[in-house]
Coordinates of C-alpha atoms in Angstrom, one line a residue:
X103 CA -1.9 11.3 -22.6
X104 CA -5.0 13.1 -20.5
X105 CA -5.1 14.8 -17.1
X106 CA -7.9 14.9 -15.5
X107 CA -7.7 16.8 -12.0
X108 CA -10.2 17.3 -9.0
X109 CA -9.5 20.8 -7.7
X110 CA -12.4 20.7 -5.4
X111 CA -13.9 23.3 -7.7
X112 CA -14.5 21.3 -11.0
X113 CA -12.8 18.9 -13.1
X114 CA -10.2 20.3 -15.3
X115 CA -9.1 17.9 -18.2
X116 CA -5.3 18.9 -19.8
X117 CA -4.1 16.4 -22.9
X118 CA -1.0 18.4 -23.9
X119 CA 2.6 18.2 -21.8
X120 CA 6.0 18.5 -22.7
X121 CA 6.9 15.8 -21.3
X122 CA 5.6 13.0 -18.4
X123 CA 6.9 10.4 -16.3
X124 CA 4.8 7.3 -14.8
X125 CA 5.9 4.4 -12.9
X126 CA 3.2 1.8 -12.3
X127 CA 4.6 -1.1 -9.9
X128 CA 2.8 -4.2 -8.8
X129 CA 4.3 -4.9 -5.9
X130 CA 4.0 -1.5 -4.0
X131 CA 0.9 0.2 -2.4
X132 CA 1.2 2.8 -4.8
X133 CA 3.3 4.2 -8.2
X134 CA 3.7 7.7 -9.6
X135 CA 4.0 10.3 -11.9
X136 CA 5.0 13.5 -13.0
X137 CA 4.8 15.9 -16.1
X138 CA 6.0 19.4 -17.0
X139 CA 4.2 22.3 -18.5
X140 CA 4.2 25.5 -19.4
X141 CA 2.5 27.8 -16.4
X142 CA 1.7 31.2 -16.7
X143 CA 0.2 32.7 -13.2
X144 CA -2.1 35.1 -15.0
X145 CA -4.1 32.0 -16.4
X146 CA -6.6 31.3 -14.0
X147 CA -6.9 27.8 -15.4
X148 CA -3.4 27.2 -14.6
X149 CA -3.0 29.3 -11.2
X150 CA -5.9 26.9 -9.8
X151 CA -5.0 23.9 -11.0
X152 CA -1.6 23.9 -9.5
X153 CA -2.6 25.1 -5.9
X154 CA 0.4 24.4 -3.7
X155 CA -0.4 22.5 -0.6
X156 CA -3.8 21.1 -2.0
X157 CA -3.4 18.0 -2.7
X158 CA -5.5 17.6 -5.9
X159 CA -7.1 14.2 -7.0
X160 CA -5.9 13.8 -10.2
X161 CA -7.0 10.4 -12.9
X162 CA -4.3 10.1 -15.7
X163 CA -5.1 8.4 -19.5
X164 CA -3.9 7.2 -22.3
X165 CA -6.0 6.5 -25.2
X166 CA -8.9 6.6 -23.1
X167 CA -7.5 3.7 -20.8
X168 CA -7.6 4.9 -17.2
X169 CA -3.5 4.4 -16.0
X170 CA -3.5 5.9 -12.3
X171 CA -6.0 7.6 -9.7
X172 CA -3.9 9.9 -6.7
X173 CA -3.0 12.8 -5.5
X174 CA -0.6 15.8 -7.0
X175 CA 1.9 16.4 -4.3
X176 CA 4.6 18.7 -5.6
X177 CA 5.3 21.5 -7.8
X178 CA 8.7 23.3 -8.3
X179 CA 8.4 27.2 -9.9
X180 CA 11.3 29.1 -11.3
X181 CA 11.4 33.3 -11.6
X182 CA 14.1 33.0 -15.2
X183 CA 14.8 35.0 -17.7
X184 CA 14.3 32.3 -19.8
X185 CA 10.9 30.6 -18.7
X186 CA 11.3 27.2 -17.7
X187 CA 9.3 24.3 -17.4
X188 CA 7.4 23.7 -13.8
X189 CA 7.4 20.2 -13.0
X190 CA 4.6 18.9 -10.9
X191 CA 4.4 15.2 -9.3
X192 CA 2.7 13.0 -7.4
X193 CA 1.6 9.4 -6.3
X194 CA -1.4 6.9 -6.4
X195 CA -4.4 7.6 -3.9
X196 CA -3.0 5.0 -1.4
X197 CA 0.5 6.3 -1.5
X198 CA -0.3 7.9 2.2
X199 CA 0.5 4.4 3.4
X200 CA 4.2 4.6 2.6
X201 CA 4.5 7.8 4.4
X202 CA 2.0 7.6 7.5
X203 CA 2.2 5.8 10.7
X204 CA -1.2 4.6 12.6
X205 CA -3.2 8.1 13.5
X206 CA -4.2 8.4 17.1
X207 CA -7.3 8.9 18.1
X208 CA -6.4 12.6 19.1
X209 CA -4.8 13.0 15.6
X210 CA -8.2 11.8 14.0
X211 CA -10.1 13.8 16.6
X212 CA -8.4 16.7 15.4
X213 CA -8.3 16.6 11.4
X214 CA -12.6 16.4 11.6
X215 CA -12.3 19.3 13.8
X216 CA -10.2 21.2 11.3
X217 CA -11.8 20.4 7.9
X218 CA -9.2 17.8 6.5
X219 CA -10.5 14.4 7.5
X220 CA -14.3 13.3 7.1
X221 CA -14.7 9.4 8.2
X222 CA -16.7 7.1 6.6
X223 CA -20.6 6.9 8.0
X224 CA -19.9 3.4 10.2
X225 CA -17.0 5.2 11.6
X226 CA -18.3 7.2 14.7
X227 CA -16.5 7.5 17.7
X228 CA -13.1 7.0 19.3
X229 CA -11.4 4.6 19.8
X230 CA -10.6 4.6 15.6
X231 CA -7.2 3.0 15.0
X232 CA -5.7 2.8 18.7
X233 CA -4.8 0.5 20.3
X234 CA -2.1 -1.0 17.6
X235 CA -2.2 -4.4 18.9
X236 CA -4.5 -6.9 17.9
X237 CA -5.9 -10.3 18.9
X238 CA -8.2 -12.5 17.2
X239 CA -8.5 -10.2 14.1
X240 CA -8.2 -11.4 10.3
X241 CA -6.1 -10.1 8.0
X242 CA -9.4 -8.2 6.2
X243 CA -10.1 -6.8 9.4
X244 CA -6.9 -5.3 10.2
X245 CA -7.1 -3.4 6.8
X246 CA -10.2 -2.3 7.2
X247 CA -9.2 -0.9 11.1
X248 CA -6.3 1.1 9.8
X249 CA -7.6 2.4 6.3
X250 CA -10.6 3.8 6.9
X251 CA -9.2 7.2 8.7
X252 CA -8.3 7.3 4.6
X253 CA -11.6 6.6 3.0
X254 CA -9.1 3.8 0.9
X255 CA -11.3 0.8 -0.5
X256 CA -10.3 -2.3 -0.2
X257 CA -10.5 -4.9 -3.0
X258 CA -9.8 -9.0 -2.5
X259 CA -9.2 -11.6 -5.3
X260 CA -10.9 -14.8 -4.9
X261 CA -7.2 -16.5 -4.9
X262 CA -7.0 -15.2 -1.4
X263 CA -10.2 -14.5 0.1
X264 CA -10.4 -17.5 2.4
X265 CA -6.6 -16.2 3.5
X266 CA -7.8 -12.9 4.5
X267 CA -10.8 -14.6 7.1
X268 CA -8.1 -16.2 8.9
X269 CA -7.2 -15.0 12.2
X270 CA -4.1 -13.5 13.6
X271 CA -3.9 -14.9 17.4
X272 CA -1.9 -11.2 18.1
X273 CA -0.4 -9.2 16.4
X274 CA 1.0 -5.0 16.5
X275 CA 2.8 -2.8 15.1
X276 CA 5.3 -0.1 16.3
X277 CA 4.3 3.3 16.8
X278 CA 6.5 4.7 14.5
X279 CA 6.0 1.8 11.8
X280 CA 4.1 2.9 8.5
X281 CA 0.8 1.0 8.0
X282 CA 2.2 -0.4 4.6
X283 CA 5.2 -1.7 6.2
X284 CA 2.2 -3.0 9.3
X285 CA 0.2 -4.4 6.4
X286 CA 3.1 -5.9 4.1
X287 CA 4.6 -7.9 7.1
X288 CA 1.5 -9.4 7.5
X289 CA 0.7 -10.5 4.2
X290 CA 4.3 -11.8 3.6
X291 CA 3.5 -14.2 6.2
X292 CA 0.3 -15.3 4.1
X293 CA 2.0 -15.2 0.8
X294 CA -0.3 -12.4 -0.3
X295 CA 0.4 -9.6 -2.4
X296 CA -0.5 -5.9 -1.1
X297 CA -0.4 -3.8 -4.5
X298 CA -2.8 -1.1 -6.1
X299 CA -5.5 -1.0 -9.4
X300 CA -6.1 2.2 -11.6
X301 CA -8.8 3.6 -9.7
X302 CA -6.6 3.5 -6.0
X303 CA -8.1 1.0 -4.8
X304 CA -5.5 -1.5 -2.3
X305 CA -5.7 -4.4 -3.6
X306 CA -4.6 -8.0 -1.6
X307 CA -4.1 -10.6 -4.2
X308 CA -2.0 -13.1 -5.9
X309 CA 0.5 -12.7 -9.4
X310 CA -0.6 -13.8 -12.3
X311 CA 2.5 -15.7 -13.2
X312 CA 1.6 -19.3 -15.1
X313 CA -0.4 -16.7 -17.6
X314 CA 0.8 -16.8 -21.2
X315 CA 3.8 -14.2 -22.4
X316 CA 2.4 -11.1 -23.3
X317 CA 5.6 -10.6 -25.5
X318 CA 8.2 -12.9 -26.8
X319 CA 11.9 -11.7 -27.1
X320 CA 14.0 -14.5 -29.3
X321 CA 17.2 -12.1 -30.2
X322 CA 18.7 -14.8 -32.2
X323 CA 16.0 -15.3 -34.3
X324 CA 15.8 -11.9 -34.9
X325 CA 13.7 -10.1 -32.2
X326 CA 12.1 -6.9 -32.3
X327 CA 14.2 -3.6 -33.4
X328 CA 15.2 -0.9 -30.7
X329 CA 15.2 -3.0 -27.8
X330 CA 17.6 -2.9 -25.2
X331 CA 18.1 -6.0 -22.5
X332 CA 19.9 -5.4 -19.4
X333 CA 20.7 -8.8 -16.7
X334 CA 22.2 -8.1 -13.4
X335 CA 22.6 -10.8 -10.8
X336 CA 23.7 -9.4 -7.4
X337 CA 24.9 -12.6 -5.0
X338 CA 25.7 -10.3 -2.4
X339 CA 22.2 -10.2 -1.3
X340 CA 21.4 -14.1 -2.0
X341 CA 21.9 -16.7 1.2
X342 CA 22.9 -20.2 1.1
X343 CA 20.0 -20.9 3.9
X344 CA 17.1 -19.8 5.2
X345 CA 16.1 -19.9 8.6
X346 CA 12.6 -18.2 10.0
X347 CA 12.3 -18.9 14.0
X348 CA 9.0 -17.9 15.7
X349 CA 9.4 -15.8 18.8
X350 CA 7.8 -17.3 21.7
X351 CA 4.6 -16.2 23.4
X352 CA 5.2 -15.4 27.0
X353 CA 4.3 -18.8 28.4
X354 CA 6.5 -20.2 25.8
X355 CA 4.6 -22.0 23.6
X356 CA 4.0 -21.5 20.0
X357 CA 7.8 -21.9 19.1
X358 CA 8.3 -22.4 15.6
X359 CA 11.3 -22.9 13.6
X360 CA 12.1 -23.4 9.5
X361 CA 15.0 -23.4 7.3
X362 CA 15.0 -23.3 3.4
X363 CA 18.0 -23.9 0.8
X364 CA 18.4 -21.7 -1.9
X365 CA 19.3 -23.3 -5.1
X366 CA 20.9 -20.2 -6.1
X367 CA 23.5 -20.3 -4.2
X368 CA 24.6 -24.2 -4.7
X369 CA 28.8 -23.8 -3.6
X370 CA 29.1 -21.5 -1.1
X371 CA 27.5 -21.3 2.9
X372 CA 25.8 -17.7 3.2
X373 CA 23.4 -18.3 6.4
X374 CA 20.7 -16.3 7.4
X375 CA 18.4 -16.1 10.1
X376 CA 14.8 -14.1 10.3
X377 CA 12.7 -13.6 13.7
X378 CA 8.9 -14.1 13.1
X379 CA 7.2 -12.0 15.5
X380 CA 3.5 -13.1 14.8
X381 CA 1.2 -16.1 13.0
X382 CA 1.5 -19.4 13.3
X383 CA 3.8 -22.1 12.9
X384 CA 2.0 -23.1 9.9
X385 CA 3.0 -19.6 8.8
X386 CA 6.7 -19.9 9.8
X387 CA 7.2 -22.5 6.7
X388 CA 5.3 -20.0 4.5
X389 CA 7.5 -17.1 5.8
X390 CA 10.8 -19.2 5.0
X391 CA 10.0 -19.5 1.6
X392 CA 8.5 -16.1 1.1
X393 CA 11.8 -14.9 1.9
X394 CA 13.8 -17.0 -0.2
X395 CA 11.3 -15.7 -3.0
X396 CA 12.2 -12.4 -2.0
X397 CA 15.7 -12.8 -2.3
X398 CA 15.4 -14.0 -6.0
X399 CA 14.7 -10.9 -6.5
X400 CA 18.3 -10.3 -6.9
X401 CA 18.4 -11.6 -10.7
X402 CA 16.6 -8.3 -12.4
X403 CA 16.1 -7.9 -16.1
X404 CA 15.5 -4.9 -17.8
X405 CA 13.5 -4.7 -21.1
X406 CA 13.6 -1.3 -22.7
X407 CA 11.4 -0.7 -25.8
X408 CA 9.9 1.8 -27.9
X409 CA 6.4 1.4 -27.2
X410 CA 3.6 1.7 -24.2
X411 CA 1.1 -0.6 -26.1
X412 CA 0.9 -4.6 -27.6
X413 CA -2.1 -4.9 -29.2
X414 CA -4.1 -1.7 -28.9
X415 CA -3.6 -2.4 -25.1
X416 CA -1.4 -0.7 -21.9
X417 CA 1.6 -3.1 -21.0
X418 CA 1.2 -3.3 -17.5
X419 CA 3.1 -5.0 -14.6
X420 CA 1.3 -8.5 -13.3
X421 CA 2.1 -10.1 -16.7
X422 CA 4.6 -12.1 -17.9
X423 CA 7.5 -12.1 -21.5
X424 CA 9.6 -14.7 -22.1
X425 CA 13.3 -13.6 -23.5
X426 CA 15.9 -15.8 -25.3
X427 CA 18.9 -13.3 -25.5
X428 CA 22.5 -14.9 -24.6
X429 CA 24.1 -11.8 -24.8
X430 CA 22.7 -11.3 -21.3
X431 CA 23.1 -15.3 -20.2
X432 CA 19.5 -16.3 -20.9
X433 CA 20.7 -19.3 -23.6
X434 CA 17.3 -20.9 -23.3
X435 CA 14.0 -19.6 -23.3
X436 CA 12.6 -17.7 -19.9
X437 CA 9.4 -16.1 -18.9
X438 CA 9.8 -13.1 -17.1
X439 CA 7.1 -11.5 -14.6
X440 CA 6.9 -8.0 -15.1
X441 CA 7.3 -6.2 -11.7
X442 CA 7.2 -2.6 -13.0
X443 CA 7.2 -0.7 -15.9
X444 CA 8.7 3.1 -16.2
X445 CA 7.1 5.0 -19.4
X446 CA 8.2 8.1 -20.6
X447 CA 7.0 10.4 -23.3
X448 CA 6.8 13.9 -24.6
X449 CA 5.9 15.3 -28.2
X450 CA 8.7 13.3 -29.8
X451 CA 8.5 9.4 -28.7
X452 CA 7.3 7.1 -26.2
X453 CA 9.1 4.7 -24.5
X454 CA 8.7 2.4 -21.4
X455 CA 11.4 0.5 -19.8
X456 CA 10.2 -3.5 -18.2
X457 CA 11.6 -3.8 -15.0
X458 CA 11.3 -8.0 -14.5
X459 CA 12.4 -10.8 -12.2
X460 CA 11.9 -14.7 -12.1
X461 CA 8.0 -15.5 -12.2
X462 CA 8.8 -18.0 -8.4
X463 CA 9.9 -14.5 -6.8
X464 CA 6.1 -14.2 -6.7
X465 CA 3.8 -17.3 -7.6
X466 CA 4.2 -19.3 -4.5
X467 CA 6.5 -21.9 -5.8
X468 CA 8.4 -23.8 -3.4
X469 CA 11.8 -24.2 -4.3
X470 CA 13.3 -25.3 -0.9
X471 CA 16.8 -27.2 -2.5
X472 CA 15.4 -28.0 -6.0
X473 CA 18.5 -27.6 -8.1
X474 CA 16.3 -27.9 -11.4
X475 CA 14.8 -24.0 -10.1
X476 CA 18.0 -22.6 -11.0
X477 CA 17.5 -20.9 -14.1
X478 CA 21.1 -21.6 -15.6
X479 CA 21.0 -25.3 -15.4
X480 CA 22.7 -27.0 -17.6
X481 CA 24.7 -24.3 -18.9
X482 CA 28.2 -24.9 -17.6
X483 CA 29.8 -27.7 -17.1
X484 CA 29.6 -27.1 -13.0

């Protein structure tokens, strides 16, 4: 493992810890990290590099393969007799997202007057971000509006570029709202994913889910040693139906209304109802079964193994494994998408834990009262 970090001075590389933590997650605007060392305040090295307050840029590596881009946020220090370990922390480059609301213009006005803001070159005047309601803007637009006070690039795959040209008759957000939760609402509604790459870029895309396993778990054929599978299903947060209803515009009009089954739930009546406050009708459908996708996310799988790499290469979340283990109710074989992956490590092993759900939490696929979606088919008698 290698730490690079900006400290607005020069680039200081550190490859040795005693131990370090990283959680990369797909479906998030950002993951993070921490890592203890040894710090001794009469190294200037050390002294600089963990300036409280600053906010370094830091780039983390393993075997030369760039993990995460962000920004060191926190350090703990300890005066013991014994010294101890300072721990220092912090989150990918767009990680501000989760934490900031839309600045207003006097917010913006004020950060280039003080030093800690300097907006991009076609960024030149007020009004920057306010007004928070839009008309007639496309998704790509409205990410551009509210992410360039952050000098955050933004990057498209082709599976949803025409997606992100298509207008929004109107749309806001609340003062108080965080631009991720702003921006994720929105791209629910499209069926687009708002996640992150290694260099902290946002990234608006789709899963790669129909790709082949990366990894193949058969238990009863023997496996791989010193892994450790964990299935929990949690019904309490599953719903019989799903109904998304449009609010109407002021004149009335654009009333929309949609309700999907979930298969999950096949005995029991556990309705629920979701208000749509902007899009289309067209979007309403799409919103229905972007929830029920969301609420599969309720069967989790955990995959811990003893290992960060398959084939010389970084397991990363955004692929897919396929487990046959009955000890945790998977009788047949399953592929797995790979939502996030926790690794830990220090000078004795390296281990990552697979945190996974069912690939149609995420690729789109409609399964609006198909009973052959539900993954335990077949297994019972009932």
């Amino acid at each position: 493992m290698e730490l690079v970090i900006n400290d607005r001075i020069r680039q200081r590389k550190i490859e040795f810890f005693n131990s370090f933590n990283i959680s990369l997650r797909y479906n998030s605007i950002s993951s993070t990290f921490s890592f203890d060392f040894y710090y001794d305040p009469d190294v200037i090295e050390q002294k600089e590099m963990a300036c409280v307050g600053h906010d370094h840029i830091c780039q983390l590596f393993h075997e030369g393969e760039l993990i995460l881009t962000g920004y060191i946020l926190s350090e703990a220090f300890s005066d013991t007799p014994t010294r101890k370990l300072v721990p220092i922390g912090g989150y990918s480059l767009p990680g501000f997202l989760e934490d900031c609301q839309v600045p207003t213009n006097e917010a913006i006005d004020k950060a280039i007057a003080f030093g800690n803001l300097k907006l991009p070159k076609n960024i030149t005047k007020t009004p920057y971000c306010y007004p928070i309601q839009d008309e007639g803007l496309t998704l790509k637009q409205i990410a551009e509006k509210y992410l360039a006070p952050f000098n955050l690039k933004i990057v498209i795959d082709s599976s949803v570029a025409e997606l992100m040209e298509q207008q929004f008759e109107e749309t806001s957000t609340k003062p108080n709202d965080t631009i991720k939760q702003y921006l994720t609402d929105l791209c629910t509604q499209k069926n687009i994913i708002v996640s992150h790459n290694e260099y902290g870029n946002v990234v608006f895309g789709k899963a790669k889910t129909k790709q082949k396993p990366i990894m193949e778990f058969n238990v009863p054929k023997g496996g791989l040693p010193g892994i450790k599978m964990d299935l929990n299903f949690n019904g309490q947060e599953m719903h019989s139906q799903i109904t998304v209803m449009k609010q109407a515009d002021i004149d009335s009009s654009n009333v929309g209304e949609f309700t999907v089954t979930n298969p999950f739930v096949p005995f029991v009546f556990r309705p629920r109802t979701i208000i749509q406050s902007s899009g289309s009708n067209i979007d309403t459908e799409l919103a229905a079964n972007n929830a029920l996708a969301a609420e599969l996310r309720a069967l989790k799988v955990t995959i811990a193994i003893d290992r960060w790499d398959v084939n010389g290469k970084l397991i990363r979340p955004n692929n897919v494994v396929s487990v046959i283990n009955p000890d945790i109710y998977l009788f047949k074989k399953t592929n797995l998408f790979i939502e996030a992956i926790d690794y830990k490590g220090d000078q004795k092993e390296m281990t990552a834990v697979l945190h996974c759900v069912l690939p149609i939490v995420y690729d789109g696929t409609k399964v609006d009262g198909d009973k052959s979606a539900y993954t335990f088919q077949g297994i019972n008698l009932h």
